[in-house]
């Protein structure tokens, strides 16, 4: 992006707007104006934006054909990570390996997330990137404050995560702990 001099305007939390109301239509029109007038790419981020009416500009279902936003927008979904296939487990591992490279704790080590905490982090986040990032960020802050300087299950057990992840975690944690499920791809599983 930088070498091509792409300018990016990121708009987060768009799911809080009421697209089916007059103000939502006005915001949509304003975003179209920004896209037309400025040399920027708009990155719109939110949860359930299609259901909230972003792509239909708040119009009734019969009038959505007239909606310009849907024709100007490439929709990219970010579903939760899954571990029910080998490809899903590899994808999860790649994410954890990438996160490990960005952790700045004195006692962090290669494999801290991807090997030692893979199942634990999947259970605590239920595969959702936002929940994972919240847990890891808060865990790193706690590790620094306590002088632990590494992430461990004991340390992370004292870190609160978002309500949705905590609510869904029990059954998943049991499946992972009992060996009925794993987040680790073949070849990276430890005996035991």
PDB file of C-alpha atoms in Angstrom:
ATOM      1  CA  UNK A   1       0.000   0.000   0.000  1.00  0.00           C
ATOM      2  CA  UNK A   2       2.738   2.461   0.893  1.00  0.00           C
ATOM      3  CA  UNK A   3       4.708   1.904  -2.293  1.00  0.00           C
ATOM      4  CA  UNK A   4       1.545   2.566  -4.311  1.00  0.00           C
ATOM      5  CA  UNK A   5       0.759   5.634  -2.188  1.00  0.00           C
ATOM      6  CA  UNK A   6      -2.640   4.284  -1.172  1.00  0.00           C
ATOM      7  CA  UNK A   7      -4.466   6.485   1.277  1.00  0.00           C
ATOM      8  CA  UNK A   8      -6.775   4.619   3.594  1.00  0.00           C
ATOM      9  CA  UNK A   9      -9.572   6.029   5.749  1.00  0.00           C
ATOM     10  CA  UNK A  10     -10.692   3.454   8.328  1.00  0.00           C
ATOM     11  CA  UNK A  11     -14.177   3.873   9.797  1.00  0.00           C
ATOM     12  CA  UNK A  12     -14.729   1.522  12.726  1.00  0.00           C
ATOM     13  CA  UNK A  13     -17.834   0.626  14.742  1.00  0.00           C
ATOM     14  CA  UNK A  14     -20.270   1.490  11.943  1.00  0.00           C
ATOM     15  CA  UNK A  15     -22.714  -1.008  13.443  1.00  0.00           C
ATOM     16  CA  UNK A  16     -23.685   1.666  15.989  1.00  0.00           C
ATOM     17  CA  UNK A  17     -25.248   3.846  13.289  1.00  0.00           C
ATOM     18  CA  UNK A  18     -28.981   3.555  12.619  1.00  0.00           C
ATOM     19  CA  UNK A  19     -28.901   3.077   8.848  1.00  0.00           C
ATOM     20  CA  UNK A  20     -32.677   2.702   8.524  1.00  0.00           C
ATOM     21  CA  UNK A  21     -33.235   6.229   9.825  1.00  0.00           C
ATOM     22  CA  UNK A  22     -32.778   9.540   8.063  1.00  0.00           C
ATOM     23  CA  UNK A  23     -29.442  10.118   9.814  1.00  0.00           C
ATOM     24  CA  UNK A  24     -28.168   6.767   8.497  1.00  0.00           C
ATOM     25  CA  UNK A  25     -29.043   7.706   4.935  1.00  0.00           C
ATOM     26  CA  UNK A  26     -27.345  11.080   5.427  1.00  0.00           C
ATOM     27  CA  UNK A  27     -24.192   9.384   6.733  1.00  0.00           C
ATOM     28  CA  UNK A  28     -24.232   6.999   3.778  1.00  0.00           C
ATOM     29  CA  UNK A  29     -24.523   9.926   1.370  1.00  0.00           C
ATOM     30  CA  UNK A  30     -21.665  11.690   3.145  1.00  0.00           C
ATOM     31  CA  UNK A  31     -19.441   8.599   2.865  1.00  0.00           C
ATOM     32  CA  UNK A  32     -20.221   8.388  -0.872  1.00  0.00           C
ATOM     33  CA  UNK A  33     -19.265  12.061  -1.202  1.00  0.00           C
ATOM     34  CA  UNK A  34     -15.935  11.458   0.611  1.00  0.00           C
ATOM     35  CA  UNK A  35     -15.182   8.500  -1.685  1.00  0.00           C
ATOM     36  CA  UNK A  36     -15.940  10.608  -4.765  1.00  0.00           C
ATOM     37  CA  UNK A  37     -14.108  13.777  -3.734  1.00  0.00           C
ATOM     38  CA  UNK A  38     -10.982  12.543  -1.977  1.00  0.00           C
ATOM     39  CA  UNK A  39      -8.249  10.177  -3.206  1.00  0.00           C
ATOM     40  CA  UNK A  40      -8.815   7.660  -0.391  1.00  0.00           C
ATOM     41  CA  UNK A  41      -9.975   4.111  -0.004  1.00  0.00           C
ATOM     42  CA  UNK A  42     -12.662   3.735   2.639  1.00  0.00           C
ATOM     43  CA  UNK A  43     -12.408   0.719   4.918  1.00  0.00           C
ATOM     44  CA  UNK A  44     -15.706   0.330   6.766  1.00  0.00           C
ATOM     45  CA  UNK A  45     -15.577  -1.915   9.811  1.00  0.00           C
ATOM     46  CA  UNK A  46     -18.465  -3.190  11.883  1.00  0.00           C
ATOM     47  CA  UNK A  47     -20.500  -6.167  12.991  1.00  0.00           C
ATOM     48  CA  UNK A  48     -23.492  -7.273  10.905  1.00  0.00           C
ATOM     49  CA  UNK A  49     -23.397  -4.267   8.598  1.00  0.00           C
ATOM     50  CA  UNK A  50     -25.522  -5.917   5.921  1.00  0.00           C
ATOM     51  CA  UNK A  51     -28.234  -6.751   8.446  1.00  0.00           C
ATOM     52  CA  UNK A  52     -28.079  -3.207   9.822  1.00  0.00           C
ATOM     53  CA  UNK A  53     -28.801  -1.727   6.371  1.00  0.00           C
ATOM     54  CA  UNK A  54     -25.423  -0.310   5.328  1.00  0.00           C
ATOM     55  CA  UNK A  55     -25.550  -1.831   1.844  1.00  0.00           C
ATOM     56  CA  UNK A  56     -29.209  -1.009   1.290  1.00  0.00           C
ATOM     57  CA  UNK A  57     -28.720   2.562   2.539  1.00  0.00           C
ATOM     58  CA  UNK A  58     -31.672   2.136   4.855  1.00  0.00           C
ATOM     59  CA  UNK A  59     -34.138   1.743   2.019  1.00  0.00           C
ATOM     60  CA  UNK A  60     -36.981  -0.741   2.057  1.00  0.00           C
ATOM     61  CA  UNK A  61     -36.201  -4.166   0.540  1.00  0.00           C
ATOM     62  CA  UNK A  62     -37.836  -3.318  -2.803  1.00  0.00           C
ATOM     63  CA  UNK A  63     -35.755  -0.182  -3.218  1.00  0.00           C
ATOM     64  CA  UNK A  64     -32.360  -1.731  -2.491  1.00  0.00           C
ATOM     65  CA  UNK A  65     -31.738  -2.018  -6.235  1.00  0.00           C
ATOM     66  CA  UNK A  66     -31.248   1.751  -6.163  1.00  0.00           C
ATOM     67  CA  UNK A  67     -28.671   1.566  -3.374  1.00  0.00           C
ATOM     68  CA  UNK A  68     -25.310   2.816  -4.560  1.00  0.00           C
ATOM     69  CA  UNK A  69     -23.311   1.787  -1.504  1.00  0.00           C
ATOM     70  CA  UNK A  70     -23.726  -1.919  -2.234  1.00  0.00           C
ATOM     71  CA  UNK A  71     -22.448  -1.374  -5.778  1.00  0.00           C
ATOM     72  CA  UNK A  72     -19.401   0.578  -4.558  1.00  0.00           C
ATOM     73  CA  UNK A  73     -18.428  -1.752  -1.737  1.00  0.00           C
ATOM     74  CA  UNK A  74     -16.536  -5.022  -1.716  1.00  0.00           C
ATOM     75  CA  UNK A  75     -17.711  -6.904   1.315  1.00  0.00           C
ATOM     76  CA  UNK A  76     -15.135  -8.945   3.228  1.00  0.00           C
ATOM     77  CA  UNK A  77     -16.322 -11.091   6.108  1.00  0.00           C
ATOM     78  CA  UNK A  78     -14.182 -11.984   9.097  1.00  0.00           C
ATOM     79  CA  UNK A  79     -15.701 -15.184  10.447  1.00  0.00           C
ATOM     80  CA  UNK A  80     -14.287 -16.707  13.610  1.00  0.00           C
ATOM     81  CA  UNK A  81     -11.378 -19.105  13.310  1.00  0.00           C
ATOM     82  CA  UNK A  82     -12.299 -22.790  13.416  1.00  0.00           C
ATOM     83  CA  UNK A  83     -10.375 -25.884  14.455  1.00  0.00           C
ATOM     84  CA  UNK A  84     -12.642 -28.590  13.076  1.00  0.00           C
ATOM     85  CA  UNK A  85     -10.408 -29.096  10.022  1.00  0.00           C
ATOM     86  CA  UNK A  86      -6.663 -29.390   9.557  1.00  0.00           C
ATOM     87  CA  UNK A  87      -6.709 -26.229   7.411  1.00  0.00           C
ATOM     88  CA  UNK A  88      -8.527 -24.355  10.183  1.00  0.00           C
ATOM     89  CA  UNK A  89      -5.984 -25.493  12.763  1.00  0.00           C
ATOM     90  CA  UNK A  90      -3.105 -24.395  10.507  1.00  0.00           C
ATOM     91  CA  UNK A  91      -4.764 -21.001  10.000  1.00  0.00           C
ATOM     92  CA  UNK A  92      -5.151 -20.586  13.786  1.00  0.00           C
ATOM     93  CA  UNK A  93      -1.502 -21.525  14.320  1.00  0.00           C
ATOM     94  CA  UNK A  94      -0.322 -19.013  11.701  1.00  0.00           C
ATOM     95  CA  UNK A  95      -2.253 -16.294  13.506  1.00  0.00           C
ATOM     96  CA  UNK A  96      -0.668 -17.208  16.847  1.00  0.00           C
ATOM     97  CA  UNK A  97       2.814 -17.334  15.308  1.00  0.00           C
ATOM     98  CA  UNK A  98       2.279 -13.864  13.832  1.00  0.00           C
ATOM     99  CA  UNK A  99       1.093 -12.531  17.203  1.00  0.00           C
ATOM    100  CA  UNK A 100       4.133 -14.026  18.965  1.00  0.00           C
ATOM    101  CA  UNK A 101       6.425 -11.874  16.827  1.00  0.00           C
ATOM    102  CA  UNK A 102       4.774  -8.735  18.148  1.00  0.00           C
ATOM    103  CA  UNK A 103       4.785  -9.541  21.866  1.00  0.00           C
ATOM    104  CA  UNK A 104       7.309  -7.506  23.821  1.00  0.00           C
ATOM    105  CA  UNK A 105       7.715  -9.377  27.092  1.00  0.00           C
ATOM    106  CA  UNK A 106      11.163 -10.087  28.556  1.00  0.00           C
ATOM    107  CA  UNK A 107      10.464 -13.815  29.039  1.00  0.00           C
ATOM    108  CA  UNK A 108       8.457 -14.473  25.874  1.00  0.00           C
ATOM    109  CA  UNK A 109       9.736 -17.246  23.631  1.00  0.00           C
ATOM    110  CA  UNK A 110       8.955 -18.823  20.251  1.00  0.00           C
ATOM    111  CA  UNK A 111       6.004 -21.153  20.718  1.00  0.00           C
ATOM    112  CA  UNK A 112       4.618 -19.365  23.769  1.00  0.00           C
ATOM    113  CA  UNK A 113       1.269 -18.809  22.035  1.00  0.00           C
ATOM    114  CA  UNK A 114       1.301 -21.278  19.150  1.00  0.00           C
ATOM    115  CA  UNK A 115       2.561 -24.271  21.138  1.00  0.00           C
ATOM    116  CA  UNK A 116       2.023 -23.734  24.855  1.00  0.00           C
ATOM    117  CA  UNK A 117      -1.222 -21.716  24.786  1.00  0.00           C
ATOM    118  CA  UNK A 118      -2.939 -22.686  21.534  1.00  0.00           C
ATOM    119  CA  UNK A 119      -5.850 -24.670  23.004  1.00  0.00           C
ATOM    120  CA  UNK A 120      -6.171 -22.327  25.964  1.00  0.00           C
ATOM    121  CA  UNK A 121      -6.361 -19.222  23.761  1.00  0.00           C
ATOM    122  CA  UNK A 122      -8.840 -20.845  21.414  1.00  0.00           C
ATOM    123  CA  UNK A 123     -11.128 -21.759  24.310  1.00  0.00           C
ATOM    124  CA  UNK A 124     -10.874 -18.305  25.853  1.00  0.00           C
ATOM    125  CA  UNK A 125     -11.495 -16.489  22.545  1.00  0.00           C
ATOM    126  CA  UNK A 126     -13.779 -19.074  20.902  1.00  0.00           C
ATOM    127  CA  UNK A 127     -11.868 -18.322  17.700  1.00  0.00           C
ATOM    128  CA  UNK A 128     -12.922 -14.665  17.501  1.00  0.00           C
ATOM    129  CA  UNK A 129     -10.097 -12.279  16.622  1.00  0.00           C
ATOM    130  CA  UNK A 130     -11.426  -9.434  18.775  1.00  0.00           C
ATOM    131  CA  UNK A 131     -11.682 -11.661  21.840  1.00  0.00           C
ATOM    132  CA  UNK A 132      -8.207 -13.086  21.216  1.00  0.00           C
ATOM    133  CA  UNK A 133      -6.627  -9.656  20.825  1.00  0.00           C
ATOM    134  CA  UNK A 134      -8.339  -8.360  23.970  1.00  0.00           C
ATOM    135  CA  UNK A 135      -7.123 -11.353  25.972  1.00  0.00           C
ATOM    136  CA  UNK A 136      -3.542 -11.189  24.680  1.00  0.00           C
ATOM    137  CA  UNK A 137      -3.299  -7.404  25.119  1.00  0.00           C
ATOM    138  CA  UNK A 138      -4.695  -7.514  28.641  1.00  0.00           C
ATOM    139  CA  UNK A 139      -2.513 -10.523  29.421  1.00  0.00           C
ATOM    140  CA  UNK A 140       0.618  -8.682  28.286  1.00  0.00           C
ATOM    141  CA  UNK A 141      -0.316  -5.695  30.437  1.00  0.00           C
ATOM    142  CA  UNK A 142      -0.809  -7.971  33.446  1.00  0.00           C
ATOM    143  CA  UNK A 143       2.468  -9.818  32.744  1.00  0.00           C
ATOM    144  CA  UNK A 144       4.315  -6.507  32.726  1.00  0.00           C
ATOM    145  CA  UNK A 145       2.608  -5.165  35.867  1.00  0.00           C
ATOM    146  CA  UNK A 146       3.241  -8.363  37.833  1.00  0.00           C
ATOM    147  CA  UNK A 147       6.806  -8.819  36.589  1.00  0.00           C
ATOM    148  CA  UNK A 148       5.921 -12.262  35.148  1.00  0.00           C
ATOM    149  CA  UNK A 149       6.962 -11.107  31.655  1.00  0.00           C
ATOM    150  CA  UNK A 150       5.361 -14.102  29.910  1.00  0.00           C
ATOM    151  CA  UNK A 151       1.868 -15.367  29.176  1.00  0.00           C
ATOM    152  CA  UNK A 152       0.775 -18.517  30.998  1.00  0.00           C
ATOM    153  CA  UNK A 153      -2.594 -20.114  31.727  1.00  0.00           C
ATOM    154  CA  UNK A 154      -2.246 -19.127  35.393  1.00  0.00           C
ATOM    155  CA  UNK A 155      -1.664 -15.484  34.513  1.00  0.00           C
ATOM    156  CA  UNK A 156      -4.405 -15.406  31.863  1.00  0.00           C
ATOM    157  CA  UNK A 157      -6.905 -17.006  34.263  1.00  0.00           C
ATOM    158  CA  UNK A 158      -6.814 -13.671  36.110  1.00  0.00           C
ATOM    159  CA  UNK A 159      -7.555 -11.664  32.965  1.00  0.00           C
ATOM    160  CA  UNK A 160     -11.162 -10.856  32.145  1.00  0.00           C
ATOM    161  CA  UNK A 161     -12.262 -11.174  28.537  1.00  0.00           C
ATOM    162  CA  UNK A 162     -15.397 -10.029  26.748  1.00  0.00           C
ATOM    163  CA  UNK A 163     -18.740 -11.403  27.919  1.00  0.00           C
ATOM    164  CA  UNK A 164     -19.541 -13.304  24.709  1.00  0.00           C
ATOM    165  CA  UNK A 165     -16.271 -15.240  24.751  1.00  0.00           C
ATOM    166  CA  UNK A 166     -16.537 -16.042  28.447  1.00  0.00           C
ATOM    167  CA  UNK A 167     -20.108 -17.293  28.029  1.00  0.00           C
ATOM    168  CA  UNK A 168     -19.234 -19.631  25.120  1.00  0.00           C
ATOM    169  CA  UNK A 169     -15.977 -20.920  26.564  1.00  0.00           C
ATOM    170  CA  UNK A 170     -17.057 -23.700  28.995  1.00  0.00           C
ATOM    171  CA  UNK A 171     -18.078 -26.420  26.537  1.00  0.00           C
ATOM    172  CA  UNK A 172     -15.199 -25.641  24.202  1.00  0.00           C
ATOM    173  CA  UNK A 173     -12.683 -25.716  27.061  1.00  0.00           C
ATOM    174  CA  UNK A 174     -13.956 -29.157  28.127  1.00  0.00           C
ATOM    175  CA  UNK A 175     -13.621 -30.552  24.579  1.00  0.00           C
ATOM    176  CA  UNK A 176     -10.073 -29.230  24.296  1.00  0.00           C
ATOM    177  CA  UNK A 177      -8.981 -30.399  27.763  1.00  0.00           C
ATOM    178  CA  UNK A 178     -10.467 -33.880  27.308  1.00  0.00           C
ATOM    179  CA  UNK A 179      -8.757 -34.366  23.940  1.00  0.00           C
ATOM    180  CA  UNK A 180     -12.043 -34.455  21.987  1.00  0.00           C
ATOM    181  CA  UNK A 181     -10.823 -31.402  20.080  1.00  0.00           C
ATOM    182  CA  UNK A 182      -7.492 -29.725  19.438  1.00  0.00           C
ATOM    183  CA  UNK A 183      -6.371 -26.437  17.969  1.00  0.00           C
ATOM    184  CA  UNK A 184      -2.976 -27.830  16.974  1.00  0.00           C
ATOM    185  CA  UNK A 185      -2.288 -29.043  13.436  1.00  0.00           C
ATOM    186  CA  UNK A 186      -0.778 -32.478  12.894  1.00  0.00           C
ATOM    187  CA  UNK A 187       2.974 -32.459  13.429  1.00  0.00           C
ATOM    188  CA  UNK A 188       2.774 -29.776  16.125  1.00  0.00           C
ATOM    189  CA  UNK A 189       0.923 -31.805  18.744  1.00  0.00           C
ATOM    190  CA  UNK A 190       2.807 -32.889  21.800  1.00  0.00           C
ATOM    191  CA  UNK A 191       2.442 -36.357  23.263  1.00  0.00           C
ATOM    192  CA  UNK A 192       0.397 -36.503  26.399  1.00  0.00           C
TER     193      UNK A 192
END
